[in-house]
mmCIF file of C-alpha atoms in Angstrom:
data_model
loop_
_atom_site.group_PDB
_atom_site.id
_atom_site.type_symbol
_atom_site.label_atom_id
_atom_site.label_comp_id
_atom_site.label_asym_id
_atom_site.label_seq_id
_atom_site.Cartn_x
_atom_site.Cartn_y
_atom_site.Cartn_z
ATOM 1 C CA MET H 1 62.312 -71.981 30.500
ATOM 2 C CA ARG H 2 61.102 -69.566 33.127
ATOM 3 C CA ILE H 3 61.121 -66.023 34.442
ATOM 4 C CA VAL H 4 63.680 -65.904 37.252
ATOM 5 C CA ASP H 5 63.321 -62.293 38.376
ATOM 6 C CA LEU H 6 61.201 -59.176 37.962
ATOM 7 C CA ARG H 7 62.616 -55.733 38.751
ATOM 8 C CA GLU H 8 61.207 -52.221 38.685
ATOM 9 C CA THR H 9 62.496 -48.716 39.218
ATOM 10 C CA VAL H 10 61.090 -45.219 38.872
ATOM 11 C CA VAL H 11 62.795 -42.658 36.626
ATOM 12 C CA PRO H 12 61.891 -38.946 36.550
ATOM 13 C CA ILE H 13 61.156 -37.255 33.222
ATOM 14 C CA LYS H 14 60.153 -33.949 34.771
ATOM 15 C CA SER H 15 60.449 -30.719 32.796
ATOM 16 C CA ASP H 16 58.937 -27.248 32.747
ATOM 17 C CA LEU H 17 56.830 -27.824 29.650
ATOM 18 C CA ARG H 18 53.036 -27.991 29.753
ATOM 19 C CA ASN H 19 50.107 -28.731 27.484
ATOM 20 C CA ALA H 20 46.557 -27.424 27.820
ATOM 21 C CA TYR H 21 45.790 -29.694 30.764
ATOM 22 C CA ILE H 22 48.898 -30.641 32.752
ATOM 23 C CA ASP H 23 52.482 -29.683 33.329
ATOM 24 C CA PHE H 24 55.298 -32.212 33.510
ATOM 25 C CA SER H 25 57.061 -30.932 36.611
ATOM 26 C CA GLN H 26 56.466 -34.160 38.542
ATOM 27 C CA MET H 27 56.230 -36.725 35.725
ATOM 28 C CA THR H 28 57.790 -40.154 36.275
ATOM 29 C CA VAL H 29 58.154 -43.429 34.396
ATOM 30 C CA SER H 30 58.318 -47.031 35.608
ATOM 31 C CA VAL H 31 61.021 -49.172 34.030
ATOM 32 C CA VAL H 32 60.868 -52.947 34.451
ATOM 33 C CA ALA H 33 63.166 -55.857 33.667
ATOM 34 C CA VAL H 34 61.907 -59.389 33.075
ATOM 35 C CA VAL H 35 64.897 -61.693 33.620
ATOM 36 C CA THR H 36 64.690 -65.182 32.112
ATOM 37 C CA ASP H 37 66.821 -68.307 32.427
ATOM 38 C CA VAL H 38 67.372 -68.405 28.663
ATOM 39 C CA ILE H 39 71.016 -67.804 27.752
ATOM 40 C CA ARG H 40 72.021 -65.982 24.583
ATOM 41 C CA ASP H 41 75.631 -64.989 23.892
ATOM 42 C CA GLY H 42 76.585 -66.169 27.364
ATOM 43 C CA ARG H 43 74.087 -63.924 29.188
ATOM 44 C CA PRO H 44 70.506 -64.302 30.406
ATOM 45 C CA VAL H 45 67.849 -62.849 28.122
ATOM 46 C CA VAL H 46 66.300 -59.784 29.771
ATOM 47 C CA GLY H 47 63.213 -58.026 28.447
ATOM 48 C CA TYR H 48 62.654 -54.357 29.225
ATOM 49 C CA GLY H 49 59.586 -52.158 29.362
ATOM 50 C CA PHE H 50 58.426 -48.702 30.438
ATOM 51 C CA ASN H 51 55.255 -46.647 30.377
ATOM 52 C CA SER H 52 54.621 -43.785 27.986
ATOM 53 C CA ASN H 53 54.719 -40.162 29.071
ATOM 54 C CA GLY H 54 51.598 -38.505 30.428
ATOM 55 C CA ARG H 55 50.849 -41.194 33.025
ATOM 56 C CA TYR H 56 52.859 -41.422 36.208
ATOM 57 C CA ALA H 57 54.937 -44.465 37.125
ATOM 58 C CA PRO H 58 52.515 -47.210 38.282
ATOM 59 C CA SER H 59 55.093 -48.443 40.761
ATOM 60 C CA GLY H 60 52.655 -49.349 43.524
ATOM 61 C CA LEU H 61 50.452 -51.415 41.233
ATOM 62 C CA LEU H 62 53.476 -53.198 39.793
ATOM 63 C CA ARG H 63 55.132 -53.996 43.104
ATOM 64 C CA GLU H 64 52.040 -54.776 45.168
ATOM 65 C CA ARG H 65 49.815 -56.560 42.676
ATOM 66 C CA PHE H 66 51.056 -57.496 39.235
ATOM 67 C CA MET H 67 54.676 -58.492 39.763
ATOM 68 C CA PRO H 68 53.822 -60.723 42.771
ATOM 69 C CA ARG H 69 51.085 -62.361 40.736
ATOM 70 C CA LEU H 70 53.564 -63.218 38.002
ATOM 71 C CA ARG H 71 56.204 -64.402 40.468
ATOM 72 C CA ASP H 72 53.725 -66.767 42.119
ATOM 73 C CA ALA H 73 52.594 -68.393 38.866
ATOM 74 C CA GLU H 74 53.692 -71.924 38.012
ATOM 75 C CA PRO H 75 56.372 -71.498 35.315
ATOM 76 C CA GLN H 76 54.799 -73.988 32.911
ATOM 77 C CA THR H 77 51.588 -71.951 32.824
ATOM 78 C CA LEU H 78 53.467 -69.047 31.204
ATOM 79 C CA ILE H 79 55.077 -70.979 28.344
ATOM 80 C CA ASP H 80 54.194 -71.204 24.654
ATOM 81 C CA GLU H 81 55.069 -74.875 24.310
ATOM 82 C CA GLU H 82 54.707 -74.964 20.535
ATOM 83 C CA ARG H 83 57.196 -72.144 19.999
ATOM 84 C CA GLU H 84 59.313 -72.992 23.070
ATOM 85 C CA THR H 85 59.230 -69.468 24.439
ATOM 86 C CA LEU H 86 57.331 -67.303 26.874
ATOM 87 C CA ASP H 87 53.678 -66.825 25.979
ATOM 88 C CA PRO H 88 52.622 -63.150 26.198
ATOM 89 C CA PHE H 89 48.959 -64.125 26.137
ATOM 90 C CA ARG H 90 49.186 -66.593 29.005
ATOM 91 C CA ILE H 91 51.289 -64.107 30.943
ATOM 92 C CA TRP H 92 48.662 -61.425 30.295
ATOM 93 C CA ASP H 93 45.956 -63.770 31.597
ATOM 94 C CA CYS H 94 48.049 -64.363 34.705
ATOM 95 C CA LEU H 95 48.466 -60.641 35.308
ATOM 96 C CA MET H 96 44.739 -60.035 34.932
ATOM 97 C CA ALA H 97 43.599 -62.989 37.046
ATOM 98 C CA ASN H 98 41.036 -61.980 39.675
ATOM 99 C CA GLU H 99 40.622 -58.508 38.139
ATOM 100 C CA LYS H 100 37.111 -57.162 37.611
ATOM 101 C CA PRO H 101 36.179 -55.847 34.147
ATOM 102 C CA GLY H 102 36.168 -52.102 33.590
ATOM 103 C CA GLY H 103 38.031 -49.467 35.561
ATOM 104 C CA HIS H 104 40.995 -49.530 33.237
ATOM 105 C CA GLY H 105 42.876 -46.394 34.338
ATOM 106 C CA GLU H 106 46.325 -46.884 35.804
ATOM 107 C CA ARG H 107 45.919 -50.673 35.965
ATOM 108 C CA SER H 108 46.235 -50.766 32.201
ATOM 109 C CA VAL H 109 49.496 -48.819 32.428
ATOM 110 C CA ALA H 110 51.066 -51.281 34.882
ATOM 111 C CA VAL H 111 50.121 -54.291 32.759
ATOM 112 C CA GLY H 112 51.357 -52.474 29.651
ATOM 113 C CA VAL H 113 54.803 -51.960 31.172
ATOM 114 C CA LEU H 114 55.203 -55.669 31.909
ATOM 115 C CA ASP H 115 53.727 -56.680 28.560
ATOM 116 C CA MET H 116 56.315 -54.542 26.747
ATOM 117 C CA ALA H 117 59.125 -56.293 28.613
ATOM 118 C CA VAL H 118 57.662 -59.721 27.867
ATOM 119 C CA TRP H 119 57.488 -59.067 24.114
ATOM 120 C CA ASP H 120 61.055 -57.726 24.191
ATOM 121 C CA ALA H 121 62.153 -60.980 25.831
ATOM 122 C CA VAL H 122 60.139 -63.152 23.425
ATOM 123 C CA ALA H 123 61.708 -61.497 20.383
ATOM 124 C CA LYS H 124 65.182 -61.806 21.907
ATOM 125 C CA ILE H 125 64.630 -65.495 22.625
ATOM 126 C CA ALA H 126 63.603 -65.935 18.973
ATOM 127 C CA GLY H 127 66.683 -63.981 17.837
ATOM 128 C CA LEU H 128 64.503 -61.555 15.858
ATOM 129 C CA PRO H 129 63.618 -57.882 15.871
ATOM 130 C CA LEU H 130 60.123 -57.563 17.301
ATOM 131 C CA TYR H 131 58.751 -56.081 14.074
ATOM 132 C CA ARG H 132 59.932 -59.177 12.196
ATOM 133 C CA LEU H 133 58.441 -61.545 14.783
ATOM 134 C CA LEU H 134 55.079 -59.729 14.574
ATOM 135 C CA ALA H 135 55.091 -59.714 10.796
ATOM 136 C CA ASP H 136 55.846 -63.428 10.712
ATOM 137 C CA ARG H 137 53.056 -64.236 13.162
ATOM 138 C CA TYR H 138 50.332 -61.884 11.972
ATOM 139 C CA ARG H 139 51.108 -60.490 8.524
ATOM 140 C CA GLY H 140 52.547 -63.288 6.437
ATOM 141 C CA GLY H 141 56.064 -61.973 6.924
ATOM 142 C CA GLU H 142 55.380 -58.571 5.353
ATOM 143 C CA ILE H 143 57.017 -55.606 7.084
ATOM 144 C CA ASP H 144 57.116 -51.893 6.375
ATOM 145 C CA GLU H 145 60.774 -51.093 5.857
ATOM 146 C CA LYS H 146 60.149 -47.473 6.841
ATOM 147 C CA VAL H 147 57.482 -45.929 9.068
ATOM 148 C CA PHE H 148 55.929 -42.467 8.862
ATOM 149 C CA VAL H 149 56.712 -40.358 11.936
ATOM 150 C CA TYR H 150 55.769 -36.822 12.888
ATOM 151 C CA ALA H 151 57.548 -34.531 15.342
ATOM 152 C CA ALA H 152 55.462 -33.824 18.446
ATOM 153 C CA GLY H 153 56.392 -30.634 20.275
ATOM 154 C CA GLY H 154 55.143 -27.087 20.398
ATOM 155 C CA TYR H 155 54.463 -27.222 24.125
ATOM 156 C CA TYR H 156 53.880 -24.141 26.220
ATOM 157 C CA TYR H 157 57.091 -23.135 28.001
ATOM 158 C CA PRO H 158 57.684 -20.236 30.365
ATOM 159 C CA GLN H 159 58.966 -17.212 28.425
ATOM 160 C CA LYS H 160 58.861 -19.073 25.134
ATOM 161 C CA GLY H 161 57.278 -16.881 22.496
ATOM 162 C CA LEU H 162 56.592 -17.250 18.814
ATOM 163 C CA GLN H 163 60.260 -17.055 17.902
ATOM 164 C CA GLY H 164 61.039 -19.949 20.217
ATOM 165 C CA LEU H 165 58.271 -21.963 18.572
ATOM 166 C CA ARG H 166 59.619 -21.148 15.123
ATOM 167 C CA ASP H 167 63.139 -22.168 16.091
ATOM 168 C CA GLU H 168 61.896 -25.452 17.555
ATOM 169 C CA LEU H 169 59.959 -26.406 14.430
ATOM 170 C CA ARG H 170 62.848 -25.475 12.139
ATOM 171 C CA SER H 171 65.047 -27.825 14.129
ATOM 172 C CA TYR H 172 62.590 -30.647 13.437
ATOM 173 C CA LEU H 173 62.645 -29.935 9.716
ATOM 174 C CA ASP H 174 66.438 -29.918 9.834
ATOM 175 C CA ARG H 175 66.311 -33.413 11.372
ATOM 176 C CA GLY H 176 64.189 -34.858 8.585
ATOM 177 C CA TYR H 177 60.597 -34.351 9.749
ATOM 178 C CA GLN H 178 58.028 -32.895 7.385
ATOM 179 C CA VAL H 179 54.963 -33.054 9.659
ATOM 180 C CA CYS H 180 54.940 -31.433 13.110
ATOM 181 C CA LYS H 181 52.438 -31.075 15.946
ATOM 182 C CA ILE H 182 51.929 -28.237 18.411
ATOM 183 C CA LYS H 183 49.723 -27.760 21.464
ATOM 184 C CA ILE H 184 46.595 -25.615 21.602
ATOM 185 C CA GLY H 185 44.134 -24.831 24.363
ATOM 186 C CA GLY H 186 46.680 -23.537 26.853
ATOM 187 C CA ALA H 187 46.209 -19.962 25.676
ATOM 188 C CA SER H 188 43.361 -17.930 24.192
ATOM 189 C CA LEU H 189 41.993 -18.806 20.774
ATOM 190 C CA ALA H 190 43.516 -15.646 19.344
ATOM 191 C CA GLU H 191 46.942 -16.513 20.771
ATOM 192 C CA ASP H 192 46.696 -20.080 19.517
ATOM 193 C CA ILE H 193 45.831 -18.878 16.016
ATOM 194 C CA GLU H 194 48.978 -16.732 16.118
ATOM 195 C CA ARG H 195 50.990 -19.788 17.082
ATOM 196 C CA ILE H 196 49.363 -21.884 14.340
ATOM 197 C CA GLU H 197 50.072 -19.300 11.666
ATOM 198 C CA ALA H 198 53.666 -18.948 12.821
ATOM 199 C CA ALA H 199 54.046 -22.736 12.696
ATOM 200 C CA ILE H 200 52.533 -23.024 9.224
ATOM 201 C CA ALA H 201 54.967 -20.397 7.957
ATOM 202 C CA VAL H 202 57.841 -22.605 9.145
ATOM 203 C CA VAL H 203 56.626 -26.069 8.081
ATOM 204 C CA GLY H 204 55.532 -24.730 4.699
ATOM 205 C CA ALA H 205 51.923 -25.886 4.444
ATOM 206 C CA ALA H 206 48.947 -26.248 6.770
ATOM 207 C CA ASP H 207 48.556 -29.938 5.952
ATOM 208 C CA ARG H 208 51.979 -30.495 7.533
ATOM 209 C CA LEU H 209 50.830 -29.194 10.915
ATOM 210 C CA ALA H 210 48.707 -31.033 13.493
ATOM 211 C CA VAL H 211 47.276 -29.445 16.648
ATOM 212 C CA ASP H 212 46.454 -31.088 19.988
ATOM 213 C CA ALA H 213 44.110 -29.728 22.684
ATOM 214 C CA ASN H 214 44.773 -32.608 25.120
ATOM 215 C CA GLY H 215 41.087 -32.972 25.973
ATOM 216 C CA ARG H 216 40.766 -29.468 27.383
ATOM 217 C CA PHE H 217 37.644 -28.105 25.673
ATOM 218 C CA ASP H 218 33.960 -28.208 26.454
ATOM 219 C CA LEU H 219 31.695 -28.529 23.429
ATOM 220 C CA ASP H 220 31.255 -24.807 22.799
ATOM 221 C CA THR H 221 34.993 -24.163 22.928
ATOM 222 C CA ALA H 222 35.728 -27.213 20.751
ATOM 223 C CA ILE H 223 33.304 -25.908 18.135
ATOM 224 C CA ALA H 224 34.737 -22.391 18.321
ATOM 225 C CA TYR H 225 38.204 -23.789 17.640
ATOM 226 C CA ALA H 226 36.818 -26.033 14.884
ATOM 227 C CA ARG H 227 35.344 -23.052 13.063
ATOM 228 C CA ALA H 228 38.612 -21.150 13.365
ATOM 229 C CA LEU H 229 40.786 -24.094 12.335
ATOM 230 C CA GLU H 230 38.790 -25.565 9.466
ATOM 231 C CA PRO H 231 39.859 -23.056 6.781
ATOM 232 C CA TYR H 232 43.510 -23.967 7.279
ATOM 233 C CA GLY H 233 43.190 -27.666 6.339
ATOM 234 C CA LEU H 234 45.478 -28.944 9.089
ATOM 235 C CA PHE H 235 46.933 -32.449 9.257
ATOM 236 C CA TRP H 236 44.581 -33.119 12.165
ATOM 237 C CA TYR H 237 42.715 -31.558 15.117
ATOM 238 C CA GLU H 238 43.435 -33.791 18.103
ATOM 239 C CA GLU H 239 41.518 -34.655 21.266
ATOM 240 C CA ALA H 240 39.350 -31.562 21.553
ATOM 241 C CA GLY H 241 37.335 -32.797 24.541
ATOM 242 C CA ASP H 242 37.402 -35.345 27.318
ATOM 243 C CA PRO H 243 38.413 -38.715 25.832
ATOM 244 C CA LEU H 244 35.304 -40.441 27.201
ATOM 245 C CA ASP H 245 32.874 -37.770 25.947
ATOM 246 C CA TYR H 246 31.903 -39.589 22.770
ATOM 247 C CA GLN H 247 28.923 -37.327 22.225
ATOM 248 C CA LEU H 248 31.169 -34.263 22.172
ATOM 249 C CA GLN H 249 33.401 -35.949 19.614
ATOM 250 C CA ALA H 250 30.430 -36.983 17.482
ATOM 251 C CA THR H 251 28.896 -33.515 17.609
ATOM 252 C CA LEU H 252 32.215 -31.899 16.752
ATOM 253 C CA ALA H 253 32.403 -33.967 13.573
ATOM 254 C CA GLN H 254 29.327 -32.106 12.343
ATOM 255 C CA TYR H 255 31.246 -28.832 12.565
ATOM 256 C CA TYR H 256 34.667 -29.945 11.394
ATOM 257 C CA ALA H 257 35.107 -31.673 8.053
ATOM 258 C CA PRO H 258 38.911 -32.144 7.986
ATOM 259 C CA ALA H 259 40.743 -34.889 9.852
ATOM 260 C CA MET H 260 40.470 -35.337 13.613
ATOM 261 C CA ALA H 261 42.482 -37.616 15.903
ATOM 262 C CA THR H 262 41.890 -39.154 19.310
ATOM 263 C CA GLY H 263 42.311 -42.296 21.393
ATOM 264 C CA GLU H 264 45.554 -41.880 23.340
ATOM 265 C CA ASN H 265 43.645 -41.803 26.634
ATOM 266 C CA LEU H 266 41.508 -44.852 25.958
ATOM 267 C CA PHE H 267 42.925 -47.986 27.495
ATOM 268 C CA SER H 268 41.106 -51.094 26.278
ATOM 269 C CA HIS H 269 39.531 -52.654 23.222
ATOM 270 C CA GLN H 270 36.143 -52.013 24.838
ATOM 271 C CA ASP H 271 36.925 -48.283 25.010
ATOM 272 C CA ALA H 272 38.028 -48.374 21.388
ATOM 273 C CA ARG H 273 34.805 -50.104 20.392
ATOM 274 C CA ASN H 274 32.711 -47.455 22.142
ATOM 275 C CA LEU H 275 34.678 -44.696 20.437
ATOM 276 C CA LEU H 276 33.994 -46.213 17.019
ATOM 277 C CA ARG H 277 30.338 -46.860 17.855
ATOM 278 C CA TYR H 278 29.502 -43.481 19.335
ATOM 279 C CA GLY H 279 32.295 -40.998 18.617
ATOM 280 C CA GLY H 280 31.296 -40.016 15.104
ATOM 281 C CA LEU H 281 34.744 -40.686 13.696
ATOM 282 C CA ARG H 282 35.166 -41.163 9.955
ATOM 283 C CA ALA H 283 37.223 -44.097 8.728
ATOM 284 C CA ASP H 284 38.242 -42.306 5.536
ATOM 285 C CA ARG H 285 40.029 -39.381 7.203
ATOM 286 C CA ASP H 286 40.311 -39.563 10.999
ATOM 287 C CA TRP H 287 43.175 -41.038 13.033
ATOM 288 C CA LEU H 288 43.290 -43.373 16.039
ATOM 289 C CA GLN H 289 46.049 -42.944 18.610
ATOM 290 C CA PHE H 290 45.713 -45.866 21.056
ATOM 291 C CA ASP H 291 49.020 -46.356 22.874
ATOM 292 C CA CYS H 292 49.744 -50.002 23.632
ATOM 293 C CA ALA H 293 52.163 -49.091 26.427
ATOM 294 C CA LEU H 294 49.327 -47.390 28.321
ATOM 295 C CA SER H 295 46.536 -49.783 27.383
ATOM 296 C CA TYR H 296 47.429 -53.251 28.684
ATOM 297 C CA GLY H 297 50.177 -53.771 26.135
ATOM 298 C CA LEU H 298 50.455 -55.411 22.750
ATOM 299 C CA VAL H 299 48.252 -58.356 23.714
ATOM 300 C CA GLU H 300 45.342 -55.962 24.196
ATOM 301 C CA TYR H 301 46.353 -53.843 21.186
ATOM 302 C CA LEU H 302 45.908 -56.885 18.952
ATOM 303 C CA ARG H 303 42.337 -57.148 20.257
ATOM 304 C CA THR H 304 41.853 -53.460 19.541
ATOM 305 C CA LEU H 305 42.952 -53.992 15.940
ATOM 306 C CA GLU H 306 40.342 -56.741 15.655
ATOM 307 C CA VAL H 307 37.709 -54.252 16.840
ATOM 308 C CA LEU H 308 38.858 -51.771 14.210
ATOM 309 C CA ALA H 309 38.588 -54.358 11.449
ATOM 310 C CA ALA H 310 35.081 -55.312 12.594
ATOM 311 C CA HIS H 311 34.052 -51.656 12.271
ATOM 312 C CA GLY H 312 35.552 -51.199 8.817
ATOM 313 C CA TRP H 313 38.729 -49.381 9.861
ATOM 314 C CA SER H 314 42.148 -49.998 8.343
ATOM 315 C CA THR H 315 45.222 -50.405 10.518
ATOM 316 C CA ARG H 316 46.661 -47.595 8.381
ATOM 317 C CA ARG H 317 44.441 -45.132 10.266
ATOM 318 C CA CYS H 318 46.403 -45.855 13.472
ATOM 319 C CA ILE H 319 49.264 -43.579 14.512
ATOM 320 C CA PRO H 320 49.924 -44.419 18.181
ATOM 321 C CA HIS H 321 50.709 -41.908 20.893
ATOM 322 C CA GLY H 322 53.904 -42.213 22.914
ATOM 323 C CA GLY H 323 56.796 -41.879 20.515
ATOM 324 C CA HIS H 324 58.440 -45.086 21.725
ATOM 325 C CA GLN H 325 60.168 -47.976 20.019
ATOM 326 C CA LEU H 326 57.498 -50.545 20.854
ATOM 327 C CA SER H 327 54.891 -48.702 18.787
ATOM 328 C CA LEU H 328 57.453 -48.238 16.021
ATOM 329 C CA ASN H 329 57.945 -52.017 15.884
ATOM 330 C CA ILE H 330 54.186 -52.547 15.848
ATOM 331 C CA ALA H 331 53.754 -49.989 13.061
ATOM 332 C CA SER H 332 56.289 -51.824 10.907
ATOM 333 C CA GLY H 333 55.249 -55.365 11.751
ATOM 334 C CA LEU H 334 51.473 -54.886 11.712
ATOM 335 C CA GLY H 335 51.155 -52.196 9.040
ATOM 336 C CA LEU H 336 49.991 -49.145 10.956
ATOM 337 C CA GLY H 337 49.853 -45.651 9.513
ATOM 338 C CA GLY H 338 52.832 -44.350 11.437
ATOM 339 C CA ASN H 339 54.092 -43.389 14.886
ATOM 340 C CA GLU H 340 54.517 -40.315 17.021
ATOM 341 C CA SER H 341 58.029 -39.017 17.701
ATOM 342 C CA TYR H 342 59.405 -36.739 20.424
ATOM 343 C CA PRO H 343 62.708 -35.374 19.122
ATOM 344 C CA ASP H 344 63.442 -33.171 22.146
ATOM 345 C CA VAL H 345 61.312 -34.059 25.175
ATOM 346 C CA PHE H 346 60.934 -36.932 27.667
ATOM 347 C CA TRP H 347 64.595 -37.921 27.442
ATOM 348 C CA PRO H 348 65.859 -40.647 27.416
ATOM 349 C CA PHE H 349 62.587 -42.424 26.592
ATOM 350 C CA ASN H 350 62.020 -40.381 23.448
ATOM 351 C CA GLY H 351 63.309 -41.148 19.982
ATOM 352 C CA PHE H 352 64.417 -44.252 18.168
ATOM 353 C CA ALA H 353 67.657 -46.085 17.396
ATOM 354 C CA GLU H 354 70.503 -43.655 16.926
ATOM 355 C CA ASP H 355 71.597 -45.178 13.627
ATOM 356 C CA CYS H 356 68.128 -44.809 12.046
ATOM 357 C CA ALA H 357 67.779 -41.233 10.834
ATOM 358 C CA VAL H 358 64.491 -39.608 9.889
ATOM 359 C CA GLU H 359 64.247 -38.750 6.190
ATOM 360 C CA ASN H 360 61.209 -37.048 4.678
ATOM 361 C CA SER H 361 59.238 -37.942 7.839
ATOM 362 C CA TYR H 362 60.025 -41.660 7.557
ATOM 363 C CA VAL H 363 62.341 -43.686 9.749
ATOM 364 C CA GLY H 364 63.774 -47.164 9.347
ATOM 365 C CA LEU H 365 64.160 -49.774 12.064
ATOM 366 C CA PRO H 366 67.328 -51.340 13.454
ATOM 367 C CA ASP H 367 68.213 -54.982 12.864
ATOM 368 C CA ALA H 368 68.690 -55.484 16.614
ATOM 369 C CA VAL H 369 66.818 -58.337 18.260
ATOM 370 C CA GLY H 370 63.909 -57.459 20.514
ATOM 371 C CA ILE H 371 62.450 -53.972 20.587
ATOM 372 C CA GLY H 372 65.865 -52.432 19.972
ATOM 373 C CA PHE H 373 66.474 -50.545 23.205
ATOM 374 C CA GLU H 374 70.134 -51.540 23.076
ATOM 375 C CA ARG H 375 70.569 -49.316 20.011
ATOM 376 C CA LYS H 376 69.623 -46.245 22.028
ATOM 377 C CA PRO H 377 72.563 -45.821 24.427
ATOM 378 C CA GLU H 378 71.113 -43.295 26.890
ATOM 379 C CA LEU H 379 67.952 -45.326 27.348
ATOM 380 C CA TYR H 380 69.747 -48.653 27.507
ATOM 381 C CA ALA H 381 72.079 -47.294 30.189
ATOM 382 C CA VAL H 382 69.030 -46.841 32.440
ATOM 383 C CA MET H 383 67.701 -50.296 31.625
ATOM 384 C CA GLN H 384 71.011 -52.084 31.870
ATOM 385 C CA GLN H 385 71.432 -51.100 35.508
ATOM 386 C CA LEU H 386 68.145 -52.820 36.238
ATOM 387 C CA GLY H 387 69.005 -55.922 34.241
ATOM 388 C CA LYS H 388 72.463 -56.626 35.649
ATOM 389 C CA SER H 389 73.040 -59.869 37.535
ATOM 390 C CA ARG H 390 72.522 -59.646 41.279
#
């Protein structure tokens, strides 16, 4: 058993939407294929992976550093001999060989892309959906049949006013979502409060609306928003300040009693540990949004969950960023609190299997082996071109 080829391509997901910090006019995604010599149904098993939105395609890192490192490895050093399959942990060690600690950044994104593809291949070799494989390995076989999901949208668009926001959120409710998220921080506080009140009127209750500042605020602005937002009782107030400014986060907690959320821009279990040590987060109400596809993959995410447990946090307080099928599998197989969803943006990498509808903000998982990309035709069409025999 061995990896016989590694392939990568860059796919644009550009659009005219923006949040408080960036626009998406130049956004790209790396897609990789890990081709194995294992044959299932007359074809080689191919694992696929991609990086979440918000970070550009790490194509240079993949092609110049991490893919060559994996190609050069002795095949037997990448095998889980007991299970007779690829070993994601040994592969991860290979990818990170001769890498200094710290400086996670885009390196973590490149490794995360490959790690996703490896786990997809491992589950396909086992003939299991990934959520089932994870549950069997780490949770005594217990899975969550349905996973909570919220609709992430409410971006700032050119010429999109309050009516456009209302129409967007109504469309999410029509598709089965009960909790929605909108952006703040890209307009004045007064304008954002108008948007929040318009959104609440559509979703029906303030505790069904989350807001996300995308790390835009300094401490004074974060506190000003906190004071304005607190009376509403929102679902959460997300990433007010820079993700590495733990003191800002801890200070903000003194001014904002309802739920806060953060973590999507932290990329290692060490970062997660520092957030829990110094960020002032509260395990009874706050939410953690670490995205395995951006943070060295599932191998590292399992270490992050160990850090959470050591600090008294439940996996149920995790709702990962990214809106992708890998996190959905992890949520089901490892018992997380839910997953983000992008019903309308970042096509075709958004959304889940087409035959799994959202009902009352919960979605089921397909019975397809692997991560389930094949049950999302537009996405699989992109991947399949990469995985075809050459």
